[in-house]
């Protein structure tokens, strides 16, 4: 396996450990220990750490080393507010744009999401939720805005992921997505804003509930 492949393997493995809760927010990351755990040398692990720092999933502080990024509830909500503002703007631009929205693909994603919710497969639901939104956002021509949105997603990734362990939030996703699609089809600005805001509100409530066990 090439050095690049080993680094990517390390990134995927460490990200998985974090999302699964095997490594907690704020916990220090030991390069030697991770190298032994993954049965690889320290070099690709260090490369992986730097990639995860760039993704804003891991923090690095001189003399203190690497640790899993952690946010306070207030910090999370501030970033979520920024995320909502960007995503609402994108939805409104896409709704006014000339590029057709692939509603057939979105409805298929919604069906797959329902199946994943029935299976309580958090990783699958999390992935499908991102696919749902990115299927819409790919019609946004402001690539810088999409890049910033992805950075925000990474910055609050742990807390976003843990939303999908909330039964209450899972019960709202199908309706939230259906309301977003209905509003987009109408092209009604107020309904789009309300549908997106409701989706964020439900997600934020689930994320805040999850902060206590994450601390």
mmCIF file of C-alpha atoms in Angstrom:
data_model
loop_
_atom_site.group_PDB
_atom_site.id
_atom_site.type_symbol
_atom_site.label_atom_id
_atom_site.label_comp_id
_atom_site.label_asym_id
_atom_site.label_seq_id
_atom_site.Cartn_x
_atom_site.Cartn_y
_atom_site.Cartn_z
ATOM 1 C CA UNK A 1 0.000 0.000 0.000
ATOM 2 C CA UNK A 2 1.399 3.432 -0.949
ATOM 3 C CA UNK A 3 2.135 6.137 1.635
ATOM 4 C CA UNK A 4 -0.855 8.123 0.304
ATOM 5 C CA UNK A 5 -3.142 5.090 0.647
ATOM 6 C CA UNK A 6 -1.884 4.458 4.188
ATOM 7 C CA UNK A 7 -2.562 8.097 5.100
ATOM 8 C CA UNK A 8 -6.096 7.900 3.690
ATOM 9 C CA UNK A 9 -6.647 4.625 5.542
ATOM 10 C CA UNK A 10 -5.505 6.317 8.753
ATOM 11 C CA UNK A 11 -7.783 9.329 8.138
ATOM 12 C CA UNK A 12 -10.830 7.120 7.526
ATOM 13 C CA UNK A 13 -10.062 4.913 10.537
ATOM 14 C CA UNK A 14 -9.479 7.779 12.978
ATOM 15 C CA UNK A 15 -12.541 9.657 11.735
ATOM 16 C CA UNK A 16 -14.552 6.470 12.273
ATOM 17 C CA UNK A 17 -13.193 6.057 15.827
ATOM 18 C CA UNK A 18 -14.253 9.627 16.605
ATOM 19 C CA UNK A 19 -17.734 9.363 15.123
ATOM 20 C CA UNK A 20 -18.343 6.002 16.791
ATOM 21 C CA UNK A 21 -17.446 7.556 20.134
ATOM 22 C CA UNK A 22 -14.358 5.387 20.684
ATOM 23 C CA UNK A 23 -12.377 8.640 20.848
ATOM 24 C CA UNK A 24 -14.233 11.461 22.609
ATOM 25 C CA UNK A 25 -14.358 15.205 21.847
ATOM 26 C CA UNK A 26 -11.446 16.894 23.602
ATOM 27 C CA UNK A 27 -9.504 13.636 23.962
ATOM 28 C CA UNK A 28 -5.802 13.731 23.092
ATOM 29 C CA UNK A 29 -4.650 11.765 20.058
ATOM 30 C CA UNK A 30 -1.411 9.859 20.512
ATOM 31 C CA UNK A 31 0.411 9.271 17.219
ATOM 32 C CA UNK A 32 2.413 6.305 18.564
ATOM 33 C CA UNK A 33 -0.682 4.648 19.986
ATOM 34 C CA UNK A 34 -2.711 5.140 16.813
ATOM 35 C CA UNK A 35 0.152 3.783 14.693
ATOM 36 C CA UNK A 36 0.228 0.616 16.815
ATOM 37 C CA UNK A 37 -3.567 0.329 16.718
ATOM 38 C CA UNK A 38 -3.623 0.628 12.917
ATOM 39 C CA UNK A 39 -0.453 -1.455 12.477
ATOM 40 C CA UNK A 40 1.237 1.209 10.350
ATOM 41 C CA UNK A 41 4.185 3.563 10.801
ATOM 42 C CA UNK A 42 3.913 6.948 12.505
ATOM 43 C CA UNK A 43 4.462 8.933 9.284
ATOM 44 C CA UNK A 44 1.056 8.225 7.675
ATOM 45 C CA UNK A 45 -0.609 8.771 11.060
ATOM 46 C CA UNK A 46 0.995 12.222 11.321
ATOM 47 C CA UNK A 47 -0.127 12.915 7.752
ATOM 48 C CA UNK A 48 -3.636 11.814 8.737
ATOM 49 C CA UNK A 49 -3.588 14.103 11.772
ATOM 50 C CA UNK A 50 -2.724 17.071 9.572
ATOM 51 C CA UNK A 51 -5.516 16.157 7.131
ATOM 52 C CA UNK A 52 -7.985 15.970 10.011
ATOM 53 C CA UNK A 53 -6.771 19.336 11.306
ATOM 54 C CA UNK A 54 -7.468 20.776 7.842
ATOM 55 C CA UNK A 55 -10.948 19.197 7.994
ATOM 56 C CA UNK A 56 -11.451 20.845 11.429
ATOM 57 C CA UNK A 57 -12.195 17.531 13.094
ATOM 58 C CA UNK A 58 -8.903 17.586 15.018
ATOM 59 C CA UNK A 59 -7.146 20.513 16.732
ATOM 60 C CA UNK A 60 -3.376 20.965 17.049
ATOM 61 C CA UNK A 61 -1.714 23.088 19.721
ATOM 62 C CA UNK A 62 2.072 23.495 19.951
ATOM 63 C CA UNK A 63 3.607 21.504 22.845
ATOM 64 C CA UNK A 64 0.200 19.984 23.598
ATOM 65 C CA UNK A 65 -0.200 18.000 20.386
ATOM 66 C CA UNK A 66 -3.363 16.761 18.708
ATOM 67 C CA UNK A 67 -6.823 16.399 20.216
ATOM 68 C CA UNK A 68 -10.340 15.857 18.943
ATOM 69 C CA UNK A 69 -12.045 19.184 18.344
ATOM 70 C CA UNK A 70 -14.673 19.995 20.930
ATOM 71 C CA UNK A 71 -17.278 22.742 20.986
ATOM 72 C CA UNK A 72 -19.424 24.227 23.713
ATOM 73 C CA UNK A 73 -23.182 24.245 23.047
ATOM 74 C CA UNK A 74 -22.973 28.004 22.420
ATOM 75 C CA UNK A 75 -20.143 27.563 19.896
ATOM 76 C CA UNK A 76 -22.094 24.829 18.149
ATOM 77 C CA UNK A 77 -25.214 26.983 17.898
ATOM 78 C CA UNK A 78 -23.220 29.949 16.561
ATOM 79 C CA UNK A 79 -21.724 27.770 13.815
ATOM 80 C CA UNK A 80 -25.095 26.175 13.102
ATOM 81 C CA UNK A 81 -26.623 29.644 12.682
ATOM 82 C CA UNK A 82 -23.953 30.459 10.102
ATOM 83 C CA UNK A 83 -24.551 27.109 8.415
ATOM 84 C CA UNK A 84 -28.287 27.777 8.237
ATOM 85 C CA UNK A 85 -27.720 31.221 6.704
ATOM 86 C CA UNK A 86 -25.482 29.768 3.979
ATOM 87 C CA UNK A 87 -27.751 26.823 3.240
ATOM 88 C CA UNK A 88 -30.875 28.981 3.127
ATOM 89 C CA UNK A 89 -29.145 31.305 0.658
ATOM 90 C CA UNK A 90 -28.166 28.334 -1.503
ATOM 91 C CA UNK A 91 -31.708 26.942 -1.453
ATOM 92 C CA UNK A 92 -33.120 30.280 -2.554
ATOM 93 C CA UNK A 93 -30.547 30.635 -5.342
ATOM 94 C CA UNK A 94 -31.162 27.094 -6.561
ATOM 95 C CA UNK A 95 -34.936 27.664 -6.515
ATOM 96 C CA UNK A 96 -34.515 30.769 -8.713
ATOM 97 C CA UNK A 97 -31.926 29.167 -11.006
ATOM 98 C CA UNK A 98 -32.383 27.728 -14.465
ATOM 99 C CA UNK A 99 -30.827 24.332 -13.714
ATOM 100 C CA UNK A 100 -33.456 21.631 -13.095
ATOM 101 C CA UNK A 101 -33.523 19.971 -9.678
ATOM 102 C CA UNK A 102 -33.400 16.171 -9.873
ATOM 103 C CA UNK A 103 -36.546 15.472 -7.862
ATOM 104 C CA UNK A 104 -36.613 11.802 -8.908
ATOM 105 C CA UNK A 105 -33.169 11.278 -7.372
ATOM 106 C CA UNK A 106 -34.187 13.188 -4.241
ATOM 107 C CA UNK A 107 -37.322 11.109 -3.774
ATOM 108 C CA UNK A 108 -35.276 7.913 -4.141
ATOM 109 C CA UNK A 109 -32.829 9.201 -1.519
ATOM 110 C CA UNK A 110 -35.810 9.929 0.733
ATOM 111 C CA UNK A 111 -37.036 6.332 0.330
ATOM 112 C CA UNK A 112 -33.569 5.000 1.181
ATOM 113 C CA UNK A 113 -33.469 7.296 4.211
ATOM 114 C CA UNK A 114 -36.768 5.887 5.473
ATOM 115 C CA UNK A 115 -35.342 2.372 5.214
ATOM 116 C CA UNK A 116 -32.176 3.412 7.058
ATOM 117 C CA UNK A 117 -34.262 5.058 9.785
ATOM 118 C CA UNK A 118 -36.255 1.849 10.182
ATOM 119 C CA UNK A 119 -32.943 0.006 10.630
ATOM 120 C CA UNK A 120 -31.653 2.725 13.032
ATOM 121 C CA UNK A 121 -28.480 2.832 10.928
ATOM 122 C CA UNK A 122 -27.042 6.198 12.034
ATOM 123 C CA UNK A 123 -24.048 6.105 9.693
ATOM 124 C CA UNK A 124 -26.253 5.350 6.689
ATOM 125 C CA UNK A 125 -28.801 8.041 7.643
ATOM 126 C CA UNK A 126 -26.020 10.575 8.159
ATOM 127 C CA UNK A 127 -24.562 9.782 4.735
ATOM 128 C CA UNK A 128 -27.935 9.880 2.963
ATOM 129 C CA UNK A 129 -28.798 13.199 4.607
ATOM 130 C CA UNK A 130 -25.647 14.744 3.133
ATOM 131 C CA UNK A 131 -26.350 13.190 -0.271
ATOM 132 C CA UNK A 132 -29.887 14.610 -0.165
ATOM 133 C CA UNK A 133 -28.691 18.141 0.481
ATOM 134 C CA UNK A 134 -25.715 17.986 -1.890
ATOM 135 C CA UNK A 135 -27.968 16.721 -4.702
ATOM 136 C CA UNK A 136 -29.737 20.073 -4.383
ATOM 137 C CA UNK A 137 -26.626 22.153 -3.697
ATOM 138 C CA UNK A 138 -24.764 20.942 -6.769
ATOM 139 C CA UNK A 139 -26.961 23.384 -8.707
ATOM 140 C CA UNK A 140 -25.306 26.220 -6.783
ATOM 141 C CA UNK A 141 -22.709 27.939 -8.960
ATOM 142 C CA UNK A 142 -20.907 29.673 -6.083
ATOM 143 C CA UNK A 143 -18.224 27.058 -5.435
ATOM 144 C CA UNK A 144 -16.558 29.155 -2.722
ATOM 145 C CA UNK A 145 -19.798 29.107 -0.768
ATOM 146 C CA UNK A 146 -19.993 25.325 -1.101
ATOM 147 C CA UNK A 147 -16.385 25.003 0.062
ATOM 148 C CA UNK A 148 -17.133 27.111 3.144
ATOM 149 C CA UNK A 149 -20.242 25.038 3.820
ATOM 150 C CA UNK A 150 -18.207 21.825 3.745
ATOM 151 C CA UNK A 151 -15.726 23.380 6.173
ATOM 152 C CA UNK A 152 -18.602 24.187 8.522
ATOM 153 C CA UNK A 153 -19.964 20.646 8.220
ATOM 154 C CA UNK A 154 -16.542 19.318 9.227
ATOM 155 C CA UNK A 155 -16.167 21.804 12.079
ATOM 156 C CA UNK A 156 -19.349 20.576 13.744
ATOM 157 C CA UNK A 157 -19.133 17.039 12.363
ATOM 158 C CA UNK A 158 -19.152 15.195 15.695
ATOM 159 C CA UNK A 159 -22.213 16.983 16.988
ATOM 160 C CA UNK A 160 -23.985 16.784 13.619
ATOM 161 C CA UNK A 161 -23.360 13.039 13.533
ATOM 162 C CA UNK A 162 -24.758 12.530 17.021
ATOM 163 C CA UNK A 163 -28.021 14.155 15.964
ATOM 164 C CA UNK A 164 -28.710 10.907 14.148
ATOM 165 C CA UNK A 165 -28.769 8.967 17.409
ATOM 166 C CA UNK A 166 -31.839 10.971 18.463
ATOM 167 C CA UNK A 167 -35.090 9.123 17.870
ATOM 168 C CA UNK A 168 -36.927 12.444 17.927
ATOM 169 C CA UNK A 169 -34.764 13.911 15.165
ATOM 170 C CA UNK A 170 -34.974 10.734 13.095
ATOM 171 C CA UNK A 171 -38.770 10.965 13.245
ATOM 172 C CA UNK A 172 -38.664 14.503 11.810
ATOM 173 C CA UNK A 173 -36.226 13.959 8.911
ATOM 174 C CA UNK A 174 -38.720 12.484 6.395
ATOM 175 C CA UNK A 175 -41.220 15.285 6.984
ATOM 176 C CA UNK A 176 -38.516 17.970 6.968
ATOM 177 C CA UNK A 177 -37.115 16.751 3.660
ATOM 178 C CA UNK A 178 -40.586 16.424 2.141
ATOM 179 C CA UNK A 179 -41.406 19.999 3.189
ATOM 180 C CA UNK A 180 -38.160 21.289 1.687
ATOM 181 C CA UNK A 181 -38.894 19.570 -1.631
ATOM 182 C CA UNK A 182 -42.476 20.835 -1.680
ATOM 183 C CA UNK A 183 -41.287 24.396 -1.028
ATOM 184 C CA UNK A 184 -38.637 24.140 -3.751
ATOM 185 C CA UNK A 185 -41.185 22.884 -6.266
ATOM 186 C CA UNK A 186 -43.399 25.888 -5.519
ATOM 187 C CA UNK A 187 -40.417 28.235 -5.559
ATOM 188 C CA UNK A 188 -42.009 30.143 -2.690
ATOM 189 C CA UNK A 189 -39.341 32.087 -0.772
ATOM 190 C CA UNK A 190 -41.160 32.157 2.570
ATOM 191 C CA UNK A 191 -41.947 28.438 2.510
ATOM 192 C CA UNK A 192 -38.347 27.563 1.628
ATOM 193 C CA UNK A 193 -37.014 29.664 4.520
ATOM 194 C CA UNK A 194 -39.542 28.152 6.949
ATOM 195 C CA UNK A 195 -38.821 24.566 5.825
ATOM 196 C CA UNK A 196 -35.060 24.969 6.127
ATOM 197 C CA UNK A 197 -35.375 26.687 9.507
ATOM 198 C CA UNK A 198 -37.587 23.878 10.850
ATOM 199 C CA UNK A 199 -35.009 21.293 9.744
ATOM 200 C CA UNK A 200 -32.217 23.184 11.492
ATOM 201 C CA UNK A 201 -34.293 23.702 14.627
ATOM 202 C CA UNK A 202 -35.006 19.981 14.912
ATOM 203 C CA UNK A 203 -31.353 19.093 14.319
ATOM 204 C CA UNK A 204 -30.072 21.667 16.805
ATOM 205 C CA UNK A 205 -32.372 20.420 19.541
ATOM 206 C CA UNK A 206 -31.108 16.869 19.004
ATOM 207 C CA UNK A 207 -27.478 17.991 18.967
ATOM 208 C CA UNK A 208 -27.818 19.982 22.198
ATOM 209 C CA UNK A 209 -29.395 16.954 23.917
ATOM 210 C CA UNK A 210 -26.299 14.987 22.957
ATOM 211 C CA UNK A 211 -23.756 17.365 24.480
ATOM 212 C CA UNK A 212 -23.953 16.016 28.029
ATOM 213 C CA UNK A 213 -22.861 12.435 27.212
ATOM 214 C CA UNK A 214 -20.235 13.793 24.781
ATOM 215 C CA UNK A 215 -18.501 15.919 27.451
#
